[in-house]
PDB file of C-alpha atoms in Angstrom:
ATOM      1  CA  UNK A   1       0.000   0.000   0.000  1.00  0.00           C
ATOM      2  CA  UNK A   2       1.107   3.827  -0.939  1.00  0.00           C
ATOM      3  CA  UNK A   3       2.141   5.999   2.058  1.00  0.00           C
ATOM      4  CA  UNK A   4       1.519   8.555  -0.007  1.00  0.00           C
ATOM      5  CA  UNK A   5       5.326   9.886   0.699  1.00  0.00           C
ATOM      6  CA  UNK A   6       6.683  10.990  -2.602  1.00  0.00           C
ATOM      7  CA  UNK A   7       9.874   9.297  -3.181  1.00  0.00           C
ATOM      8  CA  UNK A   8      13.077  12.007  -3.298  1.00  0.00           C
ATOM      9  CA  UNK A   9      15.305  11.874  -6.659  1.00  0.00           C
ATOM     10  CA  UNK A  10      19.005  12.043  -6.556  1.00  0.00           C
ATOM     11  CA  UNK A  11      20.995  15.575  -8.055  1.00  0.00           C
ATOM     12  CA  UNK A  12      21.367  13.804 -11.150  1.00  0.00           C
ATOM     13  CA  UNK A  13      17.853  12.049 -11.457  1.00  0.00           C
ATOM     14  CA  UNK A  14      16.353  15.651 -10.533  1.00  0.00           C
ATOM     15  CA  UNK A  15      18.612  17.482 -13.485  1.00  0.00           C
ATOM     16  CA  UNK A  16      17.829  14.892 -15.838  1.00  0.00           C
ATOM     17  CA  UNK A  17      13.981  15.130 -15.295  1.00  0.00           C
ATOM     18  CA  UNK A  18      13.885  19.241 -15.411  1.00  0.00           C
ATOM     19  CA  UNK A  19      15.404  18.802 -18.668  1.00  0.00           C
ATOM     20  CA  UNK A  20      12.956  16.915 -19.523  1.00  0.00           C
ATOM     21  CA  UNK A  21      10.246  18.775 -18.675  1.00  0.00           C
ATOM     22  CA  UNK A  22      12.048  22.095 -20.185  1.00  0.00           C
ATOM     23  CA  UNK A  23      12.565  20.526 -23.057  1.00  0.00           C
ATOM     24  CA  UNK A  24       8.687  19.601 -23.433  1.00  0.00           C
ATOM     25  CA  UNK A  25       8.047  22.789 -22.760  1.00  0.00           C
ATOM     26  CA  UNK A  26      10.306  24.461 -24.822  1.00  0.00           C
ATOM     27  CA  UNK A  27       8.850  22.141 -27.283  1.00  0.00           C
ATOM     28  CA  UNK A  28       5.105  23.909 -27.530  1.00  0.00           C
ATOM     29  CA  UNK A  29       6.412  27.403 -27.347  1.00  0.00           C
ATOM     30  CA  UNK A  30       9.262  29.592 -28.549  1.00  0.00           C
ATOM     31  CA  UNK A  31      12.049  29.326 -25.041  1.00  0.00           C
ATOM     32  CA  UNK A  32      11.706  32.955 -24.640  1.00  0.00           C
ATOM     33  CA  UNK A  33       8.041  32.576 -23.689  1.00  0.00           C
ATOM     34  CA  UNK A  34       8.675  29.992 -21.154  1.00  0.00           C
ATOM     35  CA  UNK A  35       9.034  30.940 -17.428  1.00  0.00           C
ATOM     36  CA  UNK A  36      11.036  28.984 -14.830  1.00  0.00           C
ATOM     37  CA  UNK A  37       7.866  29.387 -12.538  1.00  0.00           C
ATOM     38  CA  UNK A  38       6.190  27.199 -15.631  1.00  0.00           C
ATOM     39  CA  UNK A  39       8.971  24.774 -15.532  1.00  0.00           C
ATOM     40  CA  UNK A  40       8.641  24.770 -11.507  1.00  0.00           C
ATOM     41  CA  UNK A  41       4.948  23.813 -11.671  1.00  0.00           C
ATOM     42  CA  UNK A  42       5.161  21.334 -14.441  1.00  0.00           C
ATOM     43  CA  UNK A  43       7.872  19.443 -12.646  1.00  0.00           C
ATOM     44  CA  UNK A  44       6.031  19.559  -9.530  1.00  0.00           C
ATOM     45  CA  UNK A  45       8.683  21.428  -7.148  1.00  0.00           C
ATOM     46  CA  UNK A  46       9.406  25.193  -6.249  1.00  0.00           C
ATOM     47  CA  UNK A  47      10.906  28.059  -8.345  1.00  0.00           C
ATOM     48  CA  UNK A  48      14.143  28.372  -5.542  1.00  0.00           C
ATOM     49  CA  UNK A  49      14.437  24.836  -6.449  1.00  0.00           C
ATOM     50  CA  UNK A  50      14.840  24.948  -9.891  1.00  0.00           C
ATOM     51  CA  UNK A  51      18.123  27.493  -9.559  1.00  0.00           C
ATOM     52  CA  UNK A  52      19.108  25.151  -7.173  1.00  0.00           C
ATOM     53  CA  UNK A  53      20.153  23.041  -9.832  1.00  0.00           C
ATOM     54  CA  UNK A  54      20.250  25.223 -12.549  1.00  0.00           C
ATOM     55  CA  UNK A  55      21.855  29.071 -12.545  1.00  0.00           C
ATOM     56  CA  UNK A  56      18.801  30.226 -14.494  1.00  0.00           C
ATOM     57  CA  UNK A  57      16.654  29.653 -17.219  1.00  0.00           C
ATOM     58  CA  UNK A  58      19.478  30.024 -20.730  1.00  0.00           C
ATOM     59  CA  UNK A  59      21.624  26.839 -18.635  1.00  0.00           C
ATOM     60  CA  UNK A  60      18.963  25.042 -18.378  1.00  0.00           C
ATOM     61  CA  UNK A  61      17.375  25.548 -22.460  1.00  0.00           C
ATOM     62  CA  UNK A  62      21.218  24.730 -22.884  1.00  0.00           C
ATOM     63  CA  UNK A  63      20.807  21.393 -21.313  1.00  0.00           C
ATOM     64  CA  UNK A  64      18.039  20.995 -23.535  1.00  0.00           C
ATOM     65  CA  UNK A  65      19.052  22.176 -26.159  1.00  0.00           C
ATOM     66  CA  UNK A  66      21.808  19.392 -25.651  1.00  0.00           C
ATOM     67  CA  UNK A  67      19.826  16.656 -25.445  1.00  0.00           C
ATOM     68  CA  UNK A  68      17.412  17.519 -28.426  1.00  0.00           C
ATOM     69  CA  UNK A  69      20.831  17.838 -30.495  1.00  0.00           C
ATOM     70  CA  UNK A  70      21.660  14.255 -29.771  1.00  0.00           C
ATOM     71  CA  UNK A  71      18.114  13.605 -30.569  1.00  0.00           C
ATOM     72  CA  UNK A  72      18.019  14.979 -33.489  1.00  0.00           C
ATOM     73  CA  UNK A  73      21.420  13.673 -34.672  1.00  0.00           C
ATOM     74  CA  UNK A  74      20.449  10.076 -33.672  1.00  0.00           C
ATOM     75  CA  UNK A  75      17.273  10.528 -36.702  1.00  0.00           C
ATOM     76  CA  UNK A  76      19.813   9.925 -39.197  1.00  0.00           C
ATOM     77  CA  UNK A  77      21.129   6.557 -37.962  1.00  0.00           C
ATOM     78  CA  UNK A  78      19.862   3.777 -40.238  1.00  0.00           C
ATOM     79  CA  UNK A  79      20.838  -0.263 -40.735  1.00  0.00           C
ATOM     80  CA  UNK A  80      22.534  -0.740 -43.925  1.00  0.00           C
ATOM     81  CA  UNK A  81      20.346  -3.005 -45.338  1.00  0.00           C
ATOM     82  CA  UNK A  82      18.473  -2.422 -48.670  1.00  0.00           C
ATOM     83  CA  UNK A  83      18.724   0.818 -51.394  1.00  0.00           C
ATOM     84  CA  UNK A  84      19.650   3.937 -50.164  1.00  0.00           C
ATOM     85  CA  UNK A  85      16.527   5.988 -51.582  1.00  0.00           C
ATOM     86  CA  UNK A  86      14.643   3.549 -48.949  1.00  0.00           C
ATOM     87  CA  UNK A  87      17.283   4.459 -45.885  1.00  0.00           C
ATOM     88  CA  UNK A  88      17.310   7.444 -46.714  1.00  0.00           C
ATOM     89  CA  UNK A  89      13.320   8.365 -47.089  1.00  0.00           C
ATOM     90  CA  UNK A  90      13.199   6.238 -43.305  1.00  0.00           C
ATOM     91  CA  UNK A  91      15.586   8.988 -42.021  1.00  0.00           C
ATOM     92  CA  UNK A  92      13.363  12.001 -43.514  1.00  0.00           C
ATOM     93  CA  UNK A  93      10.486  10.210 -41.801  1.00  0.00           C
ATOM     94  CA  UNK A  94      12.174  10.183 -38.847  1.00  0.00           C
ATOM     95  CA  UNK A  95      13.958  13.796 -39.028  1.00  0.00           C
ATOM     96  CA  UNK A  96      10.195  15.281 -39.767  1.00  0.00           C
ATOM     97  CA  UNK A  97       8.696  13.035 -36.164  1.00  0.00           C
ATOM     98  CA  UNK A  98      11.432  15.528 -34.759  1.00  0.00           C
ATOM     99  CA  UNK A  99      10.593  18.628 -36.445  1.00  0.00           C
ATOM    100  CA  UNK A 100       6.961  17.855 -35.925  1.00  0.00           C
ATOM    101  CA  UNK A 101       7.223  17.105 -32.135  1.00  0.00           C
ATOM    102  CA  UNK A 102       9.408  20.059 -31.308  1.00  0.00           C
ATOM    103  CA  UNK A 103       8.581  22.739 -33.443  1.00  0.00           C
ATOM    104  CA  UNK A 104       9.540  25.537 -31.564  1.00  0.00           C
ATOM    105  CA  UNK A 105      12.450  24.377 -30.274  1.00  0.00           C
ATOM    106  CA  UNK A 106      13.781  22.918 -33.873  1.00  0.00           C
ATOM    107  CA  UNK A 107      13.539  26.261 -34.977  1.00  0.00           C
ATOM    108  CA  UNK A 108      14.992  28.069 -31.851  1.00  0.00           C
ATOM    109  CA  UNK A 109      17.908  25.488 -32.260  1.00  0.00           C
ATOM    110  CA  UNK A 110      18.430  26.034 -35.644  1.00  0.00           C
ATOM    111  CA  UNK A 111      18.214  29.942 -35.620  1.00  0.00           C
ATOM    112  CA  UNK A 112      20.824  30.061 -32.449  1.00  0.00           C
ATOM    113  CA  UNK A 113      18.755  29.572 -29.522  1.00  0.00           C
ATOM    114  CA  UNK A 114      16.587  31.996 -27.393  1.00  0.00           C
ATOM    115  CA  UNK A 115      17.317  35.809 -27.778  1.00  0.00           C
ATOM    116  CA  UNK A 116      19.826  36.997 -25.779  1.00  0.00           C
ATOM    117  CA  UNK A 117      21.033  40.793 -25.322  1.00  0.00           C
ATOM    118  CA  UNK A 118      24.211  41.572 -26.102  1.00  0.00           C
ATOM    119  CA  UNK A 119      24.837  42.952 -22.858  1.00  0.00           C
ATOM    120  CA  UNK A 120      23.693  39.834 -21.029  1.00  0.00           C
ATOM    121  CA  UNK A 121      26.083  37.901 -18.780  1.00  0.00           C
ATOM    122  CA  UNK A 122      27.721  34.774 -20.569  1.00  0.00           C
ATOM    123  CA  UNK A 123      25.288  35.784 -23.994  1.00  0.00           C
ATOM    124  CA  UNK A 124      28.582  35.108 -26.630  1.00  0.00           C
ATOM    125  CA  UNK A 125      29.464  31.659 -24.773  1.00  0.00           C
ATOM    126  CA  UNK A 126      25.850  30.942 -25.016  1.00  0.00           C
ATOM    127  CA  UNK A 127      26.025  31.942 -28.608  1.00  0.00           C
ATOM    128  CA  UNK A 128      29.112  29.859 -29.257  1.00  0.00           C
ATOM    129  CA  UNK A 129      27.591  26.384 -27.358  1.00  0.00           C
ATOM    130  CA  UNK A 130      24.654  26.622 -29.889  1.00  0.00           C
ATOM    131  CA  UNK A 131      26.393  27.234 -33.018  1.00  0.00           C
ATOM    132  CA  UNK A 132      28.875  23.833 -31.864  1.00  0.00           C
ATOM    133  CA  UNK A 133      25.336  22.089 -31.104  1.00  0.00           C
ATOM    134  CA  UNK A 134      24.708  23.081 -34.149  1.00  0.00           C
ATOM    135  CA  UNK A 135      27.710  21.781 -36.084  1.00  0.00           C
ATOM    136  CA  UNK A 136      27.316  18.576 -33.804  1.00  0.00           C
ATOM    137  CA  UNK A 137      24.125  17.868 -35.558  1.00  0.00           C
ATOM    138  CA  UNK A 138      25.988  18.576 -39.287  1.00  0.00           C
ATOM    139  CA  UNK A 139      28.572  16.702 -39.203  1.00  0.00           C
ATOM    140  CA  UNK A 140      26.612  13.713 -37.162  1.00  0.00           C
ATOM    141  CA  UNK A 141      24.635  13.770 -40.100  1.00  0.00           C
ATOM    142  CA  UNK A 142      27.092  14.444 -42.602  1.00  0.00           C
ATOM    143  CA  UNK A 143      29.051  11.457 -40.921  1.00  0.00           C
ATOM    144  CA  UNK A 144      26.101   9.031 -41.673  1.00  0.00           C
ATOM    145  CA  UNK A 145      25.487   9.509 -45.285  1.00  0.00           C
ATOM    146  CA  UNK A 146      29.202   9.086 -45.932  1.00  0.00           C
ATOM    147  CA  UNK A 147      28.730   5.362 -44.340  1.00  0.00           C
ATOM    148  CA  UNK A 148      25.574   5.140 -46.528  1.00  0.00           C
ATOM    149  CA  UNK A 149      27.202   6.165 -49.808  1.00  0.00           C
ATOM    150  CA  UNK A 150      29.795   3.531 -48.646  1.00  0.00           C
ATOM    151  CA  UNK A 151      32.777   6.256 -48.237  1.00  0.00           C
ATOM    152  CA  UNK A 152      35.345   6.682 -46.041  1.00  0.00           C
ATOM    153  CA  UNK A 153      36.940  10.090 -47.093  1.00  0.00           C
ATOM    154  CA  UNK A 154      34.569  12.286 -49.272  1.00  0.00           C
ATOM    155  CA  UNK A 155      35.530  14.026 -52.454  1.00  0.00           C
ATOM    156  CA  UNK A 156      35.357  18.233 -52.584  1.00  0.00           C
ATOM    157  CA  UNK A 157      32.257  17.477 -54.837  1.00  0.00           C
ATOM    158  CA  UNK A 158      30.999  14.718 -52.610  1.00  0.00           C
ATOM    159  CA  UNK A 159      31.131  16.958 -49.399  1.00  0.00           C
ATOM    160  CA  UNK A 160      29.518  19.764 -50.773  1.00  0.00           C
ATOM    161  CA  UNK A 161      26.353  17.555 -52.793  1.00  0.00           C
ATOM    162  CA  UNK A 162      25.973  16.213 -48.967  1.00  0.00           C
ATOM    163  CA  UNK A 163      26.262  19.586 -46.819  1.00  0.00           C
ATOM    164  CA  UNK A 164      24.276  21.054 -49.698  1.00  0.00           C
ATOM    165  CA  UNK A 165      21.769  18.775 -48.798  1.00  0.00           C
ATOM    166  CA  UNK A 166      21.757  18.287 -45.057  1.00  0.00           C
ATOM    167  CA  UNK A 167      21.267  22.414 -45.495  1.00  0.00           C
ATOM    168  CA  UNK A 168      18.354  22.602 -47.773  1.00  0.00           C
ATOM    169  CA  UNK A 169      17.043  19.258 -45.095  1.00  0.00           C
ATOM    170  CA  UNK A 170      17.092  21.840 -42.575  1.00  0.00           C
ATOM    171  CA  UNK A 171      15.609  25.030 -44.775  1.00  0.00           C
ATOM    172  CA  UNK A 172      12.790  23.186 -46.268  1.00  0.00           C
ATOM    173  CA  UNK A 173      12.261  22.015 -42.387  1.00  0.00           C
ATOM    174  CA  UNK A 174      11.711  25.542 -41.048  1.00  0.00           C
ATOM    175  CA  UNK A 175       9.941  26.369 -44.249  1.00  0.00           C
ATOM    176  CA  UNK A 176       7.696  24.215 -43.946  1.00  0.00           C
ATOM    177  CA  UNK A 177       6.968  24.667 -39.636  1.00  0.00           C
ATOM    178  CA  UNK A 178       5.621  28.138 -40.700  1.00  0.00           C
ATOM    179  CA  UNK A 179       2.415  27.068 -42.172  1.00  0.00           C
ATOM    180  CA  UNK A 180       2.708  23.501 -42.719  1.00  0.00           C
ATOM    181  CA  UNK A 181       1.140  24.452 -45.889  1.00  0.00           C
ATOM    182  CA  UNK A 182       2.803  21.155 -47.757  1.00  0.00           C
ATOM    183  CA  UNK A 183       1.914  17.517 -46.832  1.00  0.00           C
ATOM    184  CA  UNK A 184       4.313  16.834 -44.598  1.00  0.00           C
ATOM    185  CA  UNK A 185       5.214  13.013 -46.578  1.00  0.00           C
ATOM    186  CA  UNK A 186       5.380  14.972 -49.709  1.00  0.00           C
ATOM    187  CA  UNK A 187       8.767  16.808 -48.633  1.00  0.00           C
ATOM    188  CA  UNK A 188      10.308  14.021 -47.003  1.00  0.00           C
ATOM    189  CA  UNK A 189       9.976  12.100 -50.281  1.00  0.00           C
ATOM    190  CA  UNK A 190      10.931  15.242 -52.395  1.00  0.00           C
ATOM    191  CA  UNK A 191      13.945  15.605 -49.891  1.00  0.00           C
ATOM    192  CA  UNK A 192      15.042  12.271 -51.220  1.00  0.00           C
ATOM    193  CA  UNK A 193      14.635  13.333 -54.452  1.00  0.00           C
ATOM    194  CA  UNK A 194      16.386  16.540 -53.620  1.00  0.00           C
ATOM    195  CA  UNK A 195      19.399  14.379 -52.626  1.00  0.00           C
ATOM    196  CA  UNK A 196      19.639  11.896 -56.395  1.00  0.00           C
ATOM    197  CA  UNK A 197      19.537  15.672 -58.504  1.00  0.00           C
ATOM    198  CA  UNK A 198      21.942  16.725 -56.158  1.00  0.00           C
ATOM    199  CA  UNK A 199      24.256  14.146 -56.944  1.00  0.00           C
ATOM    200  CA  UNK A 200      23.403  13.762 -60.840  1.00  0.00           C
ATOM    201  CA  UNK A 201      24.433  17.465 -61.028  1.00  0.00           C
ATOM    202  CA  UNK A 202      27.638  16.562 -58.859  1.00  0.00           C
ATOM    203  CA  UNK A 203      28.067  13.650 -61.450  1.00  0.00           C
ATOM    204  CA  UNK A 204      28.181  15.362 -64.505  1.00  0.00           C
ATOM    205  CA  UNK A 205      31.284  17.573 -63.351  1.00  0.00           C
ATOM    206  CA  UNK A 206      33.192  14.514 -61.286  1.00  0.00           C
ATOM    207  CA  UNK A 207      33.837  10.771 -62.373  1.00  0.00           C
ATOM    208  CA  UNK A 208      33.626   9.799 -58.511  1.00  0.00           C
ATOM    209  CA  UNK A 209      30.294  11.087 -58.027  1.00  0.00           C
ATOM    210  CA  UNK A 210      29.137   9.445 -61.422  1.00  0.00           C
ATOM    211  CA  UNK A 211      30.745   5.913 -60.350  1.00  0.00           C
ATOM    212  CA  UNK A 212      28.789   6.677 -57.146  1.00  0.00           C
ATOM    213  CA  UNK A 213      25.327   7.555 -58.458  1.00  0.00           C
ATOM    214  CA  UNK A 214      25.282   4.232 -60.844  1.00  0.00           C
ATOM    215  CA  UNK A 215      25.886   2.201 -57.933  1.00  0.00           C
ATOM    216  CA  UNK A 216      22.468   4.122 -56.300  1.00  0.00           C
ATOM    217  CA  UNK A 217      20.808   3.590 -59.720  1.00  0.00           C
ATOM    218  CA  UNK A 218      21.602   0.108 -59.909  1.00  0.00           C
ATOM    219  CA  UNK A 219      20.554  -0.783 -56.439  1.00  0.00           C
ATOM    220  CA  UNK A 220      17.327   1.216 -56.731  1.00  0.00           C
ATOM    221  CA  UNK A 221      13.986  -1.019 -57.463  1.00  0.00           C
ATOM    222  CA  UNK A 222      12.112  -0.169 -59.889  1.00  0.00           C
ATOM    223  CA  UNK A 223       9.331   0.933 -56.966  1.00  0.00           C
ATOM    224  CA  UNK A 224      11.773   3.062 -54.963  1.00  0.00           C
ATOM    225  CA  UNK A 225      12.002   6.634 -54.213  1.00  0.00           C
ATOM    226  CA  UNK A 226      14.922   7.674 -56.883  1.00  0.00           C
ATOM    227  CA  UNK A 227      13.158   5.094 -60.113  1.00  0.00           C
ATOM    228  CA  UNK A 228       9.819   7.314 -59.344  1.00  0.00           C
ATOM    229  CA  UNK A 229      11.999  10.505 -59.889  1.00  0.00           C
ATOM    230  CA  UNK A 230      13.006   9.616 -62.908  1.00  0.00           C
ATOM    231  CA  UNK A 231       9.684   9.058 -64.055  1.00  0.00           C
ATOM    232  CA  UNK A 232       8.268  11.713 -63.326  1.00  0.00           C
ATOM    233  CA  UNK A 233      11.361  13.513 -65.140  1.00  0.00           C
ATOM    234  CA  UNK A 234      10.028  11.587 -68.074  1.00  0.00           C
ATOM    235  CA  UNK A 235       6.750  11.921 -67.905  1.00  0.00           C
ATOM    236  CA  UNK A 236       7.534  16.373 -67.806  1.00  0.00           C
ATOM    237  CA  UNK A 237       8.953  15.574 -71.280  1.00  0.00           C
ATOM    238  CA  UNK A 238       6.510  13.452 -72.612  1.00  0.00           C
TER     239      UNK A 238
END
């Protein structure tokens, strides 16, 4: 039977949850219009509490901030297994749950956080530990499709058809959070698609990346995500 006694977390138990419960929060609404008397209530302790673990509210969105990096990051780990316009219309899928679930805070993260005066203790280091969040999320990403593609070391023309990419991923993202005014599983297959005419333009200035994209073509099925761009590019010149 209950004693009704609520049980008392640990430092570390109690950090991790008011992350948590930031983060939610930070989810629904831009961080600036969060309070820490909001994040207080919702995790069920006091205001003096919360600065008890935290020096005030920008450490704790930082801590957040953190963990919905490595969340977002993790979206783009796939198995190897079957064609790569597959894989990689899985990750979209899974890159748009993110962006769909944390609106606000996917664009707060990607535009460099909550506002912050100039003039504002510790506002440049703040500044600085987004952008590298930031960059974390890149070049996790970045990292991935290289072990997709099957490459090790990318060429010049390789790197930039992927960062390209992985920036107009993140563009058509935010675009599309202001309005939602496209099916969402119409840009996560035209992000796909966005990706194979990224690297047929790549291919038709650089041997590598045409010895790479007729491996993709020859692995694609004739029902996959890259075969159906190509016929719709031939049924616009029919």
């Amino acid at each position: 039977m209950s004693t009704g006694v609520r049980r008392r977390m640990g430092v570390e138990e109690r950090r991790q949850q008011l992350i948590g419960v930031a983060l939610e929060l930070f989810s629904q609404r831009s961080p600036d219009e969060v309070s820490i008397d909001e994040i207080a209530s919702a995790a069920g302790i006091s205001r003096p509490l919360v600065y008890h673990y935290f020096p005030g509210k920008l450490s704790l969105y930082q801590a957040a901030l953190k963990r919905a990096a490595e969340d977002l990051a993790g979206r783009f780990e796939e198995p190897h297994e079957g064609p790569l316009g597959a894989r990689l219309l899985r990750v979209m899928r899974r890159y748009f749950d993110f962006v769909d679930e944390h609106g606000p805070g996917f664009s707060a993260l990607m535009r460099g956080g909550p506002a912050v005066s100039a003039g504002e203790p510790h506002s440049m280091s703040h500044v600085s530990a987004t952008n590298a969040l930031i960059d974390s999320v890149r070049q996790a990403a970045y990292d991935q499709m290289l072990s997709h593609l099957g490459v090790t070391e990318a060429s010049p023309r390789l790197e930039l058809v992927v960062r390209s990419w992985i920036s107009l991923a993140e563009s058509t993202a935010l675009i599309w959070l202001d309005g939602r005014r496209i099916p969402r599983a119409d840009l996560e297959v035209q992000l796909v698609h966005d990706f194979a005419a990224l690297a047929a333009v790549g291919a038709a200035h650089d041997e590598g990346m045409a010895a790479l994209l007729h491996t993709m073509a020859k692995e694609e099925p004739a029902d996959g995500p890259f075969a159906e761009l190509v016929g719709r590019l031939i049924a616009l010149g029919a």
